[in-house]
mmCIF file of C-alpha atoms and ligand atoms in Angstrom:
data_model
loop_
_atom_site.group_PDB
_atom_site.id
_atom_site.type_symbol
_atom_site.label_atom_id
_atom_site.label_comp_id
_atom_site.label_asym_id
_atom_site.label_seq_id
_atom_site.Cartn_x
_atom_site.Cartn_y
_atom_site.Cartn_z
ATOM 1 C CA MET A 66 150.330 -35.992 235.963
ATOM 2 C CA GLY A 67 148.017 -38.877 236.627
ATOM 3 C CA THR A 68 148.012 -42.711 234.394
ATOM 4 C CA VAL A 69 147.150 -42.647 230.489
ATOM 5 C CA LEU A 70 144.923 -45.327 229.141
ATOM 6 C CA LEU A 71 145.779 -45.666 225.384
ATOM 7 C CA GLY A 72 143.915 -48.485 223.314
ATOM 8 C CA ASN A 73 144.274 -52.025 226.342
ATOM 9 C CA LEU A 74 147.758 -50.983 227.353
ATOM 10 C CA GLU A 75 148.055 -48.307 230.731
ATOM 11 C CA PHE A 76 151.142 -45.589 230.458
ATOM 12 C CA GLU A 77 152.167 -43.986 233.686
ATOM 13 C CA PRO A 78 154.305 -40.027 233.491
ATOM 14 C CA PHE A 79 158.000 -40.445 232.864
ATOM 15 C CA ILE A 80 159.986 -36.841 231.834
ATOM 16 C CA PRO A 81 157.816 -34.155 232.564
ATOM 17 C CA LYS A 82 157.454 -31.563 229.081
ATOM 18 C CA GLU A 83 160.444 -28.984 231.240
ATOM 19 C CA GLU A 84 162.680 -31.403 231.532
ATOM 20 C CA ILE A 85 162.348 -32.577 227.320
ATOM 21 C CA LEU A 86 162.582 -28.948 226.852
ATOM 22 C CA GLU A 87 165.736 -28.092 228.690
ATOM 23 C CA ALA A 88 167.478 -30.978 227.099
ATOM 24 C CA ILE A 89 165.909 -29.667 223.614
ATOM 25 C CA THR A 90 167.822 -26.251 224.557
ATOM 26 C CA LEU A 91 171.194 -28.000 225.263
ATOM 27 C CA LEU A 92 171.162 -29.618 221.642
ATOM 28 C CA ALA A 93 169.980 -26.362 220.069
ATOM 29 C CA GLU A 94 172.296 -24.598 221.263
ATOM 30 C CA LYS A 95 175.498 -27.661 220.461
ATOM 31 C CA ILE A 96 174.256 -27.188 216.925
ATOM 32 C CA ASN A 97 174.303 -23.420 216.817
ATOM 33 C CA ARG A 98 178.019 -23.430 218.028
ATOM 34 C CA ASP A 99 178.754 -26.379 215.283
ATOM 35 C CA TYR A 100 177.411 -24.923 211.894
ATOM 36 C CA GLN A 101 178.498 -21.512 212.763
ATOM 37 C CA GLY A 102 178.851 -20.381 209.019
ATOM 38 C CA ARG A 103 176.768 -23.039 207.625
ATOM 39 C CA LYS A 104 173.451 -23.579 206.077
ATOM 40 C CA ILE A 105 171.820 -26.544 207.899
ATOM 41 C CA TYR A 106 169.379 -28.885 205.827
ATOM 42 C CA PHE A 107 167.403 -30.721 208.516
ATOM 43 C CA ILE A 108 165.242 -33.946 207.509
ATOM 44 C CA GLY A 109 162.514 -34.468 209.826
ATOM 45 C CA VAL A 110 161.298 -38.384 210.618
ATOM 46 C CA LEU A 111 158.069 -38.904 210.302
ATOM 47 C CA ASN A 112 155.269 -39.176 212.692
ATOM 48 C CA GLY A 113 156.893 -39.456 215.713
ATOM 49 C CA SER A 114 159.204 -36.331 215.173
ATOM 50 C CA PHE A 115 157.311 -33.589 214.630
ATOM 51 C CA MET A 116 156.966 -32.115 218.154
ATOM 52 C CA PHE A 117 161.096 -32.591 218.214
ATOM 53 C CA ALA A 118 161.449 -30.919 215.025
ATOM 54 C CA SER A 119 158.635 -28.162 215.672
ATOM 55 C CA ASP A 120 160.667 -27.199 219.027
ATOM 56 C CA LEU A 121 163.926 -28.200 218.187
ATOM 57 C CA LEU A 122 164.007 -25.324 214.806
ATOM 58 C CA LYS A 123 162.164 -22.932 217.246
ATOM 59 C CA GLN A 124 166.025 -22.393 218.979
ATOM 60 C CA ILE A 125 167.785 -22.999 215.766
ATOM 61 C CA GLU A 126 169.859 -19.548 215.317
ATOM 62 C CA ARG A 127 171.053 -20.611 211.815
ATOM 63 C CA THR A 128 169.956 -20.460 208.106
ATOM 64 C CA CYS A 129 168.122 -23.814 207.766
ATOM 65 C CA GLU A 130 165.329 -25.259 205.840
ATOM 66 C CA ILE A 131 163.227 -28.475 206.557
ATOM 67 C CA SER A 132 162.032 -31.259 204.892
ATOM 68 C CA PHE A 133 160.261 -35.127 206.037
ATOM 69 C CA VAL A 134 160.060 -38.332 205.211
ATOM 70 C CA LYS A 135 157.808 -41.183 206.754
ATOM 71 C CA VAL A 136 159.155 -44.541 207.571
ATOM 72 C CA ARG A 137 157.205 -47.003 209.700
ATOM 73 C CA SER A 138 158.909 -49.716 211.617
ATOM 74 C CA TYR A 139 157.005 -50.373 214.693
ATOM 75 C CA GLU A 140 153.992 -52.839 215.167
ATOM 76 C CA GLY A 141 152.066 -51.854 218.331
ATOM 77 C CA THR A 142 155.044 -52.009 221.352
ATOM 78 C CA GLN A 143 157.490 -53.841 219.105
ATOM 79 C CA SER A 144 159.469 -53.105 216.365
ATOM 80 C CA THR A 145 159.216 -55.187 213.412
ATOM 81 C CA GLY A 146 163.103 -54.865 211.957
ATOM 82 C CA THR A 147 161.699 -53.970 208.892
ATOM 83 C CA ILE A 148 161.380 -50.665 207.337
ATOM 84 C CA THR A 149 158.402 -49.726 205.057
ATOM 85 C CA GLU A 150 158.867 -46.090 203.671
ATOM 86 C CA GLU A 151 155.597 -43.889 202.876
ATOM 87 C CA LEU A 152 156.869 -41.042 202.228
ATOM 88 C CA GLY A 153 160.017 -40.626 200.085
ATOM 89 C CA LEU A 154 162.256 -37.374 199.816
ATOM 90 C CA GLN A 155 161.900 -35.447 196.841
ATOM 91 C CA GLU A 156 164.729 -32.985 197.616
ATOM 92 C CA SER A 157 168.914 -33.686 196.321
ATOM 93 C CA LEU A 158 170.742 -33.462 199.563
ATOM 94 C CA GLU A 159 174.371 -33.066 196.976
ATOM 95 C CA GLY A 160 176.851 -31.463 198.971
ATOM 96 C CA LYS A 161 174.310 -30.246 201.759
ATOM 97 C CA ASP A 162 175.071 -30.248 205.398
ATOM 98 C CA VAL A 163 171.950 -32.661 206.632
ATOM 99 C CA ILE A 164 171.173 -33.237 210.232
ATOM 100 C CA VAL A 165 168.218 -36.362 210.183
ATOM 101 C CA ILE A 166 165.628 -35.527 213.071
ATOM 102 C CA GLU A 167 164.381 -38.899 214.798
ATOM 103 C CA ASP A 168 161.676 -38.990 217.824
ATOM 104 C CA ILE A 169 164.135 -41.838 219.412
ATOM 105 C CA VAL A 170 166.851 -44.235 218.509
ATOM 106 C CA ASP A 171 165.965 -47.786 219.989
ATOM 107 C CA THR A 172 166.993 -50.831 218.107
ATOM 108 C CA GLY A 173 168.155 -48.488 215.266
ATOM 109 C CA ASN A 174 166.802 -50.593 212.274
ATOM 110 C CA THR A 175 165.182 -47.314 211.362
ATOM 111 C CA LEU A 176 168.811 -44.934 210.977
ATOM 112 C CA GLU A 177 170.416 -47.363 209.559
ATOM 113 C CA TYR A 178 168.028 -48.027 206.551
ATOM 114 C CA LEU A 179 167.692 -44.311 206.568
ATOM 115 C CA TYR A 180 172.173 -43.287 206.995
ATOM 116 C CA GLY A 181 171.929 -45.450 204.194
ATOM 117 C CA ARG A 182 169.997 -44.345 201.758
ATOM 118 C CA PHE A 183 170.543 -40.346 202.489
ATOM 119 C CA SER A 184 174.511 -40.918 202.185
ATOM 120 C CA GLU A 185 174.009 -42.280 199.353
ATOM 121 C CA LEU A 186 172.793 -38.531 197.887
ATOM 122 C CA ARG A 187 176.340 -37.223 198.357
ATOM 123 C CA PRO A 188 175.559 -34.771 201.225
ATOM 124 C CA ALA A 189 178.831 -32.667 202.409
ATOM 125 C CA SER A 190 178.049 -33.818 206.007
ATOM 126 C CA LEU A 191 175.385 -36.307 207.728
ATOM 127 C CA GLU A 192 174.466 -35.806 211.480
ATOM 128 C CA ILE A 193 171.466 -37.288 213.363
ATOM 129 C CA ALA A 194 170.110 -35.661 215.930
ATOM 130 C CA SER A 195 167.349 -37.674 217.932
ATOM 131 C CA LEU A 196 165.311 -36.429 221.568
ATOM 132 C CA PHE A 197 165.512 -40.148 222.946
ATOM 133 C CA LEU A 198 167.797 -42.876 222.817
ATOM 134 C CA LYS A 199 167.845 -46.372 224.491
ATOM 135 C CA PRO A 200 171.360 -47.611 224.482
ATOM 136 C CA ASP A 201 170.358 -51.011 226.002
ATOM 137 C CA ALA A 202 168.036 -50.869 222.612
ATOM 138 C CA TYR A 203 171.133 -49.776 220.369
ATOM 139 C CA HIS A 204 173.722 -52.227 218.381
ATOM 140 C CA LYS A 205 174.009 -50.325 215.318
ATOM 141 C CA SER A 206 177.346 -48.332 214.721
ATOM 142 C CA ILE A 207 176.009 -45.512 213.559
ATOM 143 C CA PRO A 208 176.927 -41.924 215.386
ATOM 144 C CA VAL A 209 174.291 -40.411 216.996
ATOM 145 C CA LYS A 210 175.741 -36.784 217.228
ATOM 146 C CA TYR A 211 173.562 -35.399 218.832
ATOM 147 C CA VAL A 212 171.340 -36.752 221.821
ATOM 148 C CA GLY A 213 168.597 -34.768 224.037
ATOM 149 C CA MET A 214 168.302 -37.554 226.690
ATOM 150 C CA GLU A 215 169.191 -41.313 227.535
ATOM 151 C CA ILE A 216 166.537 -43.555 228.145
ATOM 152 C CA PRO A 217 166.063 -46.862 230.197
ATOM 153 C CA ASN A 218 164.361 -49.853 228.134
ATOM 154 C CA ASP A 219 160.802 -49.079 228.506
ATOM 155 C CA PHE A 220 158.190 -48.380 225.626
ATOM 156 C CA ILE A 221 157.613 -44.779 225.556
ATOM 157 C CA VAL A 222 154.218 -42.561 224.826
ATOM 158 C CA GLY A 223 153.656 -38.012 224.504
ATOM 159 C CA TYR A 224 155.659 -35.696 222.735
ATOM 160 C CA GLY A 225 155.125 -37.488 219.542
ATOM 161 C CA LEU A 226 155.427 -41.277 220.207
ATOM 162 C CA ASP A 227 152.623 -42.720 219.896
ATOM 163 C CA TYR A 228 151.180 -46.883 220.948
ATOM 164 C CA GLU A 229 148.732 -47.512 217.281
ATOM 165 C CA GLY A 230 148.774 -44.437 216.737
ATOM 166 C CA GLU A 231 147.401 -42.785 219.613
ATOM 167 C CA GLY A 232 149.180 -40.534 222.074
ATOM 168 C CA ARG A 233 151.410 -38.404 220.413
ATOM 169 C CA ASN A 234 149.361 -35.336 221.303
ATOM 170 C CA LEU A 235 150.874 -35.582 225.027
ATOM 171 C CA LYS A 236 152.748 -32.716 226.624
ATOM 172 C CA ASP A 237 155.025 -34.773 228.742
ATOM 173 C CA LEU A 238 156.351 -38.122 228.177
ATOM 174 C CA TYR A 239 154.868 -41.445 229.908
ATOM 175 C CA LYS A 240 156.269 -45.261 229.902
ATOM 176 C CA LEU A 241 154.154 -48.309 230.033
ATOM 177 C CA LYS A 242 152.631 -49.527 233.508
ATOM 178 C CA GLN A 243 154.743 -52.051 234.614
HETATM 179 P P1 IMP B 327 164.098 -48.165 215.566
HETATM 180 O O1 IMP B 327 164.170 -48.771 214.543
HETATM 181 O O2 IMP B 327 164.292 -50.076 216.216
HETATM 182 O O3 IMP B 327 164.929 -47.663 216.660
HETATM 183 O O4 IMP B 327 162.623 -48.038 216.135
HETATM 184 C C1 IMP B 327 162.806 -46.350 215.214
HETATM 185 C C2 IMP B 327 161.283 -46.115 215.196
HETATM 186 O O5 IMP B 327 160.604 -46.780 215.937
HETATM 187 C C3 IMP B 327 161.104 -44.702 216.124
HETATM 188 O O6 IMP B 327 161.261 -43.820 215.556
HETATM 189 C C4 IMP B 327 159.630 -44.613 216.771
HETATM 190 O O7 IMP B 327 158.793 -44.389 215.917
HETATM 191 C C5 IMP B 327 159.456 -45.794 217.117
HETATM 192 N N1 IMP B 327 160.338 -46.059 218.667
HETATM 193 C C6 IMP B 327 161.103 -47.161 219.216
HETATM 194 N N2 IMP B 327 160.809 -46.944 220.473
HETATM 195 C C7 IMP B 327 159.648 -46.020 220.412
HETATM 196 C C8 IMP B 327 159.008 -46.257 221.493
HETATM 197 O O8 IMP B 327 159.298 -46.350 222.812
HETATM 198 N N3 IMP B 327 157.795 -45.891 222.120
HETATM 199 C C9 IMP B 327 156.664 -45.210 220.354
HETATM 200 N N4 IMP B 327 157.848 -45.168 219.432
HETATM 201 C C10 IMP B 327 158.686 -46.102 219.236
HETATM 202 MG MG1 MG B 328 160.146 -42.173 214.477
#
């Protein structure tokens, strides 16, 4: 794995795909245990979570459905703090056991926004599954019950995550070269 150039920035190898998939297997096992006898209603947050959602759901052994919403908060390598909803939820969540699938929780602005929106729809339960979490950046109080990996406060790309729209197709995770 060499470095990768996206736009004007250089990224270096960070976490290989094998490690990502191992973390997802552990998450799926936990969810399978916790939701015995219950149907899960997953909501994937586009665009970043599409690969994670795909690999996670293949290992879910409970009855489930999935739907997607699309929001945007990032410009370049910075969170803007303003959330734009580009594709909303069409389905009712009332009485459902909902798990939101996020690629990464960084400042938590997106999560706080979505959590607020979804809890108003009166689900039976509402949990978050995020593949990555940056503990040094996250200062919100919403509990992220299912975390794949905690990572330092670096800007990362690959496995669904992008820089200016590019890099989502990379199988492994890369971080911005210092
Ligand atoms: P937050 O609102 O600051 O928590 O950021 C949430 C969204 O910004 C994530 O769902 C990602 O789509 C994007 N994001 C946050 N950190 C990164 C990163 O390091 N690389 C690429 N995208 C990121
Ligand atoms: Mg996202």
